[in-house]
Short mmCIF file of C-alpha atoms in Angstrom, two decimals:
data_model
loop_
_atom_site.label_atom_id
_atom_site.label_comp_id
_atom_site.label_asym_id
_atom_site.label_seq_id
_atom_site.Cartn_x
_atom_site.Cartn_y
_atom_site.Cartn_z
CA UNK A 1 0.00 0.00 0.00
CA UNK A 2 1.35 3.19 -1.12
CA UNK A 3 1.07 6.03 1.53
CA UNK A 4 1.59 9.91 1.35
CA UNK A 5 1.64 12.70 3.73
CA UNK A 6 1.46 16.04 2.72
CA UNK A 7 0.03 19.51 4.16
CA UNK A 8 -4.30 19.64 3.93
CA UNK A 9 -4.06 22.56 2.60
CA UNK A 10 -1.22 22.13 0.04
CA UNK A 11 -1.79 24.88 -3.10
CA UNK A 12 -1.43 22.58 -5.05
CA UNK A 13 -3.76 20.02 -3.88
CA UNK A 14 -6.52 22.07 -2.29
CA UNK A 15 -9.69 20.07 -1.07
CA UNK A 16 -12.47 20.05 1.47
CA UNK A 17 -11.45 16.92 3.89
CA UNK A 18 -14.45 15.06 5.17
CA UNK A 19 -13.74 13.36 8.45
CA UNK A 20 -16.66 10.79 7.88
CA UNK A 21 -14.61 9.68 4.72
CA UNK A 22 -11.00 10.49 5.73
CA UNK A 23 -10.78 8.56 9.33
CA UNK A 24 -12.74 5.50 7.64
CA UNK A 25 -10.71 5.60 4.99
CA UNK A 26 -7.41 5.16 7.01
CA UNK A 27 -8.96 2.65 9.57
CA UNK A 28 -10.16 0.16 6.56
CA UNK A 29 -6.32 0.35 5.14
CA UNK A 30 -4.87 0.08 8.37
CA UNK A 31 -6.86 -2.86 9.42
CA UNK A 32 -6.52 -4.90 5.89
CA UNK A 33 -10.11 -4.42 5.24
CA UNK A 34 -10.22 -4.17 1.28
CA UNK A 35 -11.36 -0.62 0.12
CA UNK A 36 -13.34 -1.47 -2.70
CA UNK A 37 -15.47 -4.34 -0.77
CA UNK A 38 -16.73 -5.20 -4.03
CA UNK A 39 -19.77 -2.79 -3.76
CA UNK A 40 -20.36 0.46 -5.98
CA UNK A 41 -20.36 3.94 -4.93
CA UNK A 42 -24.18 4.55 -4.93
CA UNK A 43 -24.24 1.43 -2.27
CA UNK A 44 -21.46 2.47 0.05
CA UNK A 45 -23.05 6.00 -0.04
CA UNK A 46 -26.30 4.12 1.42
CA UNK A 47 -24.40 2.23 3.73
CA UNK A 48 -22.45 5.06 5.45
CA UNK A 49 -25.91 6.94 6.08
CA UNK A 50 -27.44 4.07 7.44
CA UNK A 51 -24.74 3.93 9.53
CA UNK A 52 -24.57 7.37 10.53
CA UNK A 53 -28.38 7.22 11.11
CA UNK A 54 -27.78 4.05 13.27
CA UNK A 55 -25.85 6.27 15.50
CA UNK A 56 -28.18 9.22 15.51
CA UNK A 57 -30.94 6.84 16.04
CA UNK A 58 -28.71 5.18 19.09
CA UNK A 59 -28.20 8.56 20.33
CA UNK A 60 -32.06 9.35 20.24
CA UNK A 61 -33.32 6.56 21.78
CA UNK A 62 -30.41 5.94 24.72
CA UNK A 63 -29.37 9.53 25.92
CA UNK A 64 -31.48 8.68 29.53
CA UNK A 65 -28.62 6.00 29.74
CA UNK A 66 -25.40 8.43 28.35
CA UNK A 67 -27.24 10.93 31.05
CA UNK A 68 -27.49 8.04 33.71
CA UNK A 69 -23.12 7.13 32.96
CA UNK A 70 -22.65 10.72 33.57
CA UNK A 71 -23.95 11.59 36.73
CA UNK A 72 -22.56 8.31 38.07
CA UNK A 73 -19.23 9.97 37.37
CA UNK A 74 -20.12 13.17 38.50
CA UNK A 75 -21.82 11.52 41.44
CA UNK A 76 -18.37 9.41 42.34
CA UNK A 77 -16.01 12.85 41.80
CA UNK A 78 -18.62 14.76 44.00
CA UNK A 79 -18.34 12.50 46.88
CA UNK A 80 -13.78 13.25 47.03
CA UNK A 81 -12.08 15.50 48.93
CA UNK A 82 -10.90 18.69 47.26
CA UNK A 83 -7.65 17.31 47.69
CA UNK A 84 -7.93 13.95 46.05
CA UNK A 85 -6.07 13.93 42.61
CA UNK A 86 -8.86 12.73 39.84
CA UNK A 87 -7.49 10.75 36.84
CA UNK A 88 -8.94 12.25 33.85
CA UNK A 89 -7.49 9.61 31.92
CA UNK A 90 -8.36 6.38 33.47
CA UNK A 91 -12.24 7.75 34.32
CA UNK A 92 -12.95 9.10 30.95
CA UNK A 93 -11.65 6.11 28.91
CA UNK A 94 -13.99 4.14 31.15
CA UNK A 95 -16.67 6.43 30.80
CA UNK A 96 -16.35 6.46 26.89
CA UNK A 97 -16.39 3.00 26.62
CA UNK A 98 -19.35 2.60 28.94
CA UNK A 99 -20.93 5.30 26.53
CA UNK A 100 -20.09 3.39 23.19
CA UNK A 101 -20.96 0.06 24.06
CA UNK A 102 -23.74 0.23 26.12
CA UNK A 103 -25.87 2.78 24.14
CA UNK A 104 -24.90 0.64 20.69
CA UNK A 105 -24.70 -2.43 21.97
CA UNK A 106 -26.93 -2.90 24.74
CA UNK A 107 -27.74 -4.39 27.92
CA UNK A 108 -25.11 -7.23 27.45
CA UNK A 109 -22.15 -4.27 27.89
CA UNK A 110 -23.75 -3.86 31.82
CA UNK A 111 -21.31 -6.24 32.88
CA UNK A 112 -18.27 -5.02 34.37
CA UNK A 113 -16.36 -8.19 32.97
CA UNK A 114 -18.06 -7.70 29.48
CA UNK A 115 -16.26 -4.20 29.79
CA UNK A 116 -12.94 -5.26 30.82
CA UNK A 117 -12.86 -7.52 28.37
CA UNK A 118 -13.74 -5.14 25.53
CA UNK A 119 -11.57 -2.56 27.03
CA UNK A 120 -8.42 -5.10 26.43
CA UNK A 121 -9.23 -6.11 23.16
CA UNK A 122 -9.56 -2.48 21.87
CA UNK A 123 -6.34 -1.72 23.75
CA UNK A 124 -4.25 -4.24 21.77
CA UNK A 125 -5.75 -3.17 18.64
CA UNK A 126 -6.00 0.84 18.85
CA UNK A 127 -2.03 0.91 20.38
CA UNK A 128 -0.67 -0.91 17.23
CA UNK A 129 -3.17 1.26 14.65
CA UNK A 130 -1.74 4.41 16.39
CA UNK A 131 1.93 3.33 15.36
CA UNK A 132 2.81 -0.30 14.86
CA UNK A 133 1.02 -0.14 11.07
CA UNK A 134 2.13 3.36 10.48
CA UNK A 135 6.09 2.95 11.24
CA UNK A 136 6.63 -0.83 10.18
CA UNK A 137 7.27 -1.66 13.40
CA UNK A 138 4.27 -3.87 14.10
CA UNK A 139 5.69 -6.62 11.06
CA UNK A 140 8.95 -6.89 13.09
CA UNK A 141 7.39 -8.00 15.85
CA UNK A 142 5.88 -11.70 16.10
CA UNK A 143 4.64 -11.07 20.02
CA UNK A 144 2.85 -7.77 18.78
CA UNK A 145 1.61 -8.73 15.50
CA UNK A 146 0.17 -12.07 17.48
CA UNK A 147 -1.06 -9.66 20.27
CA UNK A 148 -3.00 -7.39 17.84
CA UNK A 149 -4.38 -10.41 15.58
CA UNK A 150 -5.97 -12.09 18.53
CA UNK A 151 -7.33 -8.66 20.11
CA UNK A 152 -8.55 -7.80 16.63
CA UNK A 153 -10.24 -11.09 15.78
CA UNK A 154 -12.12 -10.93 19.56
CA UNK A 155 -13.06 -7.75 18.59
CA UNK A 156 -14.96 -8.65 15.19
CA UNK A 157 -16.52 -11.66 16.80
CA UNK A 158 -17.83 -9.11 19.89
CA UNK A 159 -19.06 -7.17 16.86
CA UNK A 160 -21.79 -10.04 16.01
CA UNK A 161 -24.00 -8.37 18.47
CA UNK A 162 -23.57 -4.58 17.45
CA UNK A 163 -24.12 -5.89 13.66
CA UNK A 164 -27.69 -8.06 14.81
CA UNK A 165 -28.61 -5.09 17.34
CA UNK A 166 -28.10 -2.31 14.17
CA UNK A 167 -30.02 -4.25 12.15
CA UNK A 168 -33.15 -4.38 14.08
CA UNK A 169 -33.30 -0.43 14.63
CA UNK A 170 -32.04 -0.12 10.82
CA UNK A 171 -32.68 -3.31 8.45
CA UNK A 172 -28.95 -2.78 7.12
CA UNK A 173 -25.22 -2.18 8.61
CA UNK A 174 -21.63 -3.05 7.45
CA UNK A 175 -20.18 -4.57 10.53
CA UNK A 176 -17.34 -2.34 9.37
CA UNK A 177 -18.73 0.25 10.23
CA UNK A 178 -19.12 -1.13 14.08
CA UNK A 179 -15.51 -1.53 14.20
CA UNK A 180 -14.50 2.00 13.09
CA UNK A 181 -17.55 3.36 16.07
CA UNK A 182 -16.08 0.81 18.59
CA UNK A 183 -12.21 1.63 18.02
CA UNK A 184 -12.59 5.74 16.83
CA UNK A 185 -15.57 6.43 18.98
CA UNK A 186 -13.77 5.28 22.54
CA UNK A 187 -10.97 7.14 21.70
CA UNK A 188 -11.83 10.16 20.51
CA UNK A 189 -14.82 10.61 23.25
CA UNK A 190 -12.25 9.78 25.50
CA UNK A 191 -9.80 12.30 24.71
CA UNK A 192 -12.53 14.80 23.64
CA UNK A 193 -13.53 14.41 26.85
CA UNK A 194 -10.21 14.63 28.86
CA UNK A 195 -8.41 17.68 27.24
CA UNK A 196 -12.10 19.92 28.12
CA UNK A 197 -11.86 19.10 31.50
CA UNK A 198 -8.13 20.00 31.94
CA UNK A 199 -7.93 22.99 29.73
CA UNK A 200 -11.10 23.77 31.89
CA UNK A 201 -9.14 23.24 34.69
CA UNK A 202 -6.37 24.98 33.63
CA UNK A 203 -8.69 28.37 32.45
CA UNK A 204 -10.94 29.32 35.44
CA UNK A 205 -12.50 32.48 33.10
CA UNK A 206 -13.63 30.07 30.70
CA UNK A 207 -15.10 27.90 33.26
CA UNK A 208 -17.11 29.84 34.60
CA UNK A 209 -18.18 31.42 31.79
CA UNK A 210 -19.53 28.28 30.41
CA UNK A 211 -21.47 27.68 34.14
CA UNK A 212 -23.46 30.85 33.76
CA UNK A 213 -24.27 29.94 30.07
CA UNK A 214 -25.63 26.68 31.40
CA UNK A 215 -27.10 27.92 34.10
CA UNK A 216 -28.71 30.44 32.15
CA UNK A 217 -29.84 28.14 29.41
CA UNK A 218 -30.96 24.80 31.14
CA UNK A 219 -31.23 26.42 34.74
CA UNK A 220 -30.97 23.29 37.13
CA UNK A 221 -32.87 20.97 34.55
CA UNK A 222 -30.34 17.47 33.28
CA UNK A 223 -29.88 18.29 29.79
CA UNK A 224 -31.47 17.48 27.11
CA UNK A 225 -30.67 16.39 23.26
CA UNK A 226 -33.06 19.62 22.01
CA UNK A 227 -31.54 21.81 24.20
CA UNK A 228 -27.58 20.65 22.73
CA UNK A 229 -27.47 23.33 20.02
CA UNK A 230 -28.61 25.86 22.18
CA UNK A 231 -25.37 25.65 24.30
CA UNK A 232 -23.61 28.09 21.81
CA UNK A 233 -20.78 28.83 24.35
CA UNK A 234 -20.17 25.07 24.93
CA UNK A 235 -19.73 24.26 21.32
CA UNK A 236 -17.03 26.91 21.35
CA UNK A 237 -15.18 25.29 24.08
CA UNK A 238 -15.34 22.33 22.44
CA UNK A 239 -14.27 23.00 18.87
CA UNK A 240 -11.17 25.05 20.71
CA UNK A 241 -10.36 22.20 22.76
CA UNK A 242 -10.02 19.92 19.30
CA UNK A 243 -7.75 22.54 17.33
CA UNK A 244 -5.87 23.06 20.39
CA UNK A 245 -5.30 20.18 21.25
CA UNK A 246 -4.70 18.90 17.81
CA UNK A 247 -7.10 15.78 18.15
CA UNK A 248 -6.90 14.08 15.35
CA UNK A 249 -3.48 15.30 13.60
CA UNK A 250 -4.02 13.71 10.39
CA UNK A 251 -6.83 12.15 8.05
CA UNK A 252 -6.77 10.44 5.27
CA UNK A 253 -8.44 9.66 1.89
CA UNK A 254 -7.67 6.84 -0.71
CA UNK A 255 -6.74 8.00 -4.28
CA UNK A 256 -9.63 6.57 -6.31
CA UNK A 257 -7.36 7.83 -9.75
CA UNK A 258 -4.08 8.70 -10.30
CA UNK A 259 -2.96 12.57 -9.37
CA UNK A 260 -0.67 14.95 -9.19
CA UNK A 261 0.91 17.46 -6.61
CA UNK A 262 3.52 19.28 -8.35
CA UNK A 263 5.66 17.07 -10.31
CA UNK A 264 4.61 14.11 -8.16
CA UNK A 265 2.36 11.50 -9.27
CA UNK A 266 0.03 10.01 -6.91
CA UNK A 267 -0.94 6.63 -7.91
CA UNK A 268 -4.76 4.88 -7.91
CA UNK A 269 -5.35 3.27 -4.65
CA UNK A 270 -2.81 5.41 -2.52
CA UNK A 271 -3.55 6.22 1.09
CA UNK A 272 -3.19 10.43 1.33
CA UNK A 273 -2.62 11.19 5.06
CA UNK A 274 -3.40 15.01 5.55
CA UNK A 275 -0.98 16.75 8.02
CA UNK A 276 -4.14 18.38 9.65
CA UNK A 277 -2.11 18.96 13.16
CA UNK A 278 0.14 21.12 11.40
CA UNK A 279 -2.92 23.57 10.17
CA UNK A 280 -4.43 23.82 13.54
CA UNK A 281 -1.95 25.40 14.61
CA UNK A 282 -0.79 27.55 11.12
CA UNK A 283 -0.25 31.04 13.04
CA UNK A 284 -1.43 32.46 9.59
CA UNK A 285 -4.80 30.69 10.44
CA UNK A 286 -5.49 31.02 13.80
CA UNK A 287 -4.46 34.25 16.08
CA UNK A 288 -2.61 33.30 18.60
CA UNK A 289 -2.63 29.12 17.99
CA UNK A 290 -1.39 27.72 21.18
CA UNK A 291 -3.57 29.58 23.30
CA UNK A 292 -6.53 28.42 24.51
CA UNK A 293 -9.06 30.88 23.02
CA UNK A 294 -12.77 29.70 23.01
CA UNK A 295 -14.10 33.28 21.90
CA UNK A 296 -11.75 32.56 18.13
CA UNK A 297 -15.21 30.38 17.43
CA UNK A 298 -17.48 33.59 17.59
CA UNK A 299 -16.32 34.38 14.15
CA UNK A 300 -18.27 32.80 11.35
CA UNK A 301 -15.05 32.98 9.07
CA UNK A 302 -13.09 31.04 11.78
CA UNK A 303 -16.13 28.37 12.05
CA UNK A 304 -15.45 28.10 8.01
CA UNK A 305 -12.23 27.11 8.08
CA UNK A 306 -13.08 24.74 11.07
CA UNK A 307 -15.38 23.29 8.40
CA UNK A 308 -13.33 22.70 5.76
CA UNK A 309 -10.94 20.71 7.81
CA UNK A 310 -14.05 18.30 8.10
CA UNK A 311 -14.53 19.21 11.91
CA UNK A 312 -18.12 20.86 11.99
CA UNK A 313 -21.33 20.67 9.83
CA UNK A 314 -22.19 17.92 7.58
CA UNK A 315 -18.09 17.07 7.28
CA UNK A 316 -18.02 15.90 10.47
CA UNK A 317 -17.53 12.38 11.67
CA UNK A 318 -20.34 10.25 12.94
CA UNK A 319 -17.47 9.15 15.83
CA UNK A 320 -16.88 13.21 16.53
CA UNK A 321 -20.46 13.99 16.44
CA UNK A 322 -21.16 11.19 18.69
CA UNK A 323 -18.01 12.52 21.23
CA UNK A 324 -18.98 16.09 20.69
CA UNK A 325 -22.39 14.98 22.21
CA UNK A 326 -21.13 12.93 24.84
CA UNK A 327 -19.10 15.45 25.73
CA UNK A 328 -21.35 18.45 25.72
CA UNK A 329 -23.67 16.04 28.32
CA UNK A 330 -20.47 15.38 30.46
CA UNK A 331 -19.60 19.32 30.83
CA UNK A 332 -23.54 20.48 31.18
CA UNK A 333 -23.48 18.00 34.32
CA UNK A 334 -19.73 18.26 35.73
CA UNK A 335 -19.31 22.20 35.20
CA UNK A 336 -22.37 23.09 37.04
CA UNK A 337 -22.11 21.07 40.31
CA UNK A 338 -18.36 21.01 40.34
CA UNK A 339 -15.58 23.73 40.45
CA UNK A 340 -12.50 22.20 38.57
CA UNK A 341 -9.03 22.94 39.69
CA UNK A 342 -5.32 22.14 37.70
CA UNK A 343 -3.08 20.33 40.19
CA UNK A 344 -0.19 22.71 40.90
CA UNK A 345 3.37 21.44 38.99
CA UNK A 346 1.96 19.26 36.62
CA UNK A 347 2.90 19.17 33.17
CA UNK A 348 1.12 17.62 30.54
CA UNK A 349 2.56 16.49 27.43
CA UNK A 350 1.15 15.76 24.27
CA UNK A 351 1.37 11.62 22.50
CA UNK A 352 0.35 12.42 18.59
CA UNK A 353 -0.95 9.34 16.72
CA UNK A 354 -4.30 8.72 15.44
CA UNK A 355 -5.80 10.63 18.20
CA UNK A 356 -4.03 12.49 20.51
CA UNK A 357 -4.15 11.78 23.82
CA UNK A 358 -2.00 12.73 26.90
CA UNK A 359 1.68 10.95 27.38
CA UNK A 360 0.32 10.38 30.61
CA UNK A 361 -2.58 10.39 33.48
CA UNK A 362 -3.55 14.18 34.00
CA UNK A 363 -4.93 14.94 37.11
CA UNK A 364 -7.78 17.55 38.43
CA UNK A 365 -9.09 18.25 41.92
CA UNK A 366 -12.93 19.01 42.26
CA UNK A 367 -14.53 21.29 44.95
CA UNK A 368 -18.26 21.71 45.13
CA UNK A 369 -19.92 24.66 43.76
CA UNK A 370 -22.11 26.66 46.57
#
């Protein structure tokens, strides 16, 4: 498989990325899964809207549940001391992975065990996606390539009951598809999830901003789906949060016919990874890059090239859409019953693969609001 990087925004190759396409695109290479699948384009056009209306539809129908994992979380962080370190990490992965499996999978992915399991399996596969593929390292290694094969082939048979519990609420579903929600949706909610609450932690103005938005808007009501959008402020902090922390660095899209960039040719059937990292932080984009800036999203022009990037609107992922609301439920709940405070000395460095995610544990204290 051939693979090229180059800059998203190369003038000489100038496109509108779609995350939906792009992240599928490089998941389906990177886990051998043939890209043509032997069906047209009309058909995989049908499929991927059935799919993303699968997870709309999950969304609909199961957000008492995603609002039930919350508050259990919010409960369990209300009841520590304000000095008790909190692991952002290790209780957002958990609560992501409660989130993905339970609302697509159902009442089977209860079970603590059924968890743990799942959670193991995804590890061995996502860790060796995030690098072992993309460097050559994983082929060098018998112990790791074993390691991923049996994680991955666990995985696909755990995926028998997403594909039978799709179909049902759909009539149609590539089980494909409920690999790419299982392995991109935990990890990006996850880390969606984690790099809010510390840059929230980190930027008390911003906090508490957003708490008199949501106090304003939903007063002392739980959230609600309809009343999402209406969180204008939150969507800002959220959107910032992905550019600054660069959350997913790079996407992807497979050359259906041979291109060029310049004087290079780009053969049929080459994976195109998109240096996206690099343009969310381009300093002749964004004002400012590295700070953490949730007002730059007031500006329709700045929402644009958010857009184009395949980060917002109908470019958008079904997996960031999904995070985006899981996340939007987790700060309506945590931000308004819970002050959150950095922990003083830490320093928390970036790991860039897939998804980005922190090198390791960061850690918040909580203090209840008045």
């Amino acid at each position: 498989m051939h693979i090229i990087i180059m800059h998203a925004f190369s003038n000489a190759y100038i496109c509108t990325l779609s995350s939906a396409d792009s992240f599928e695109t490089m998941l389906k290479s990177l886990l051998g899964y043939q890209s043509g699948s032997g069906v047209g384009m009309t058909e995989s056009m049908i499929r991927k809207k059935v799919y993303e209306g699968a997870i709309n539809k999950t969304l609909e129908n199961n957000f008492p549940l995603l609002l039930q994992l919350v508050e259990e979380l919010v409960d369990k962080w209300a009841s520590y001391p304000k000095s008790q370190h909190t692991p952002l990490c290790a209780h957002l992965l958990g609560l992501a992975m409660k989130a993905v499996t339970q609302l697509a999978m159902g009442s089977r992915f209860g079970d603590e065990a059924e968890i743990i399991r799942f959670r193991k399996n995804h590890e061995a596969i996502w860790s060796e996606i995030g690098k072992g593929y993309l460097d050559g390292s994983l082929e060098k290694s018998s112990s790791r390539k074993a390691r991923y094969e049996s994680g991955k082939k666990a995985a696909e048979l755990h995926l028998k009951v997403l594909t039978l519990f799709l179909i049902v609420q759909c009539q149609l579903i590539m089980w494909f598809y409920g690999m790419v929600f299982t392995l991109a949706g935990c990890v990006i909610t996850a880390n969606l999830c984690i790099w809010a609450v510390h840059f929230l932690s980190v930027s008390e103005a911003v906090q508490e901003r957003l708490y008199h938005e949501l106090v304003e808007v939903l007063g002392e009501e739980p959230v609600t789906l309809e009343k999402i959008p209406q969180l204008r402020y939150c969507q800002q902090v959220l959107n910032e949060t992905v550019r600054t922390a660069k959350l997913t660095p790079m996407a992807a899209r497979l050359q259906e016919v041979e291109g060029k960039v310049d004087q290079h040719v780009i053969p049929k059937e080459t994976l195109v990874i998109y240096a996206l990292g690099v343009v969310l932080q381009d300093a002749d984009t964004w004002s400012l890059p590295y700070r953490f800036n949730p007002d730059r999203f007031a500006d329709e022009s700045v929402m644009k090239s958010f857009s184009l990037l395949g980060f917002s609107g109908s470019q958008a992922c079904p997996e960031l859409r999904f995070a985006y609301t899981v996340a939007a439920v987790l700060l309506s709940t945590l931000v308004r019953r819970l002050r959150l405070h950095r922990v003083e000395g830490q320093v928390v460095e970036a790991r860039y693969a897939l998804v980005t995610t922190p090198k390791d544990d960061t850690w918040i204290t909580v203090s209840k609001r008045n």
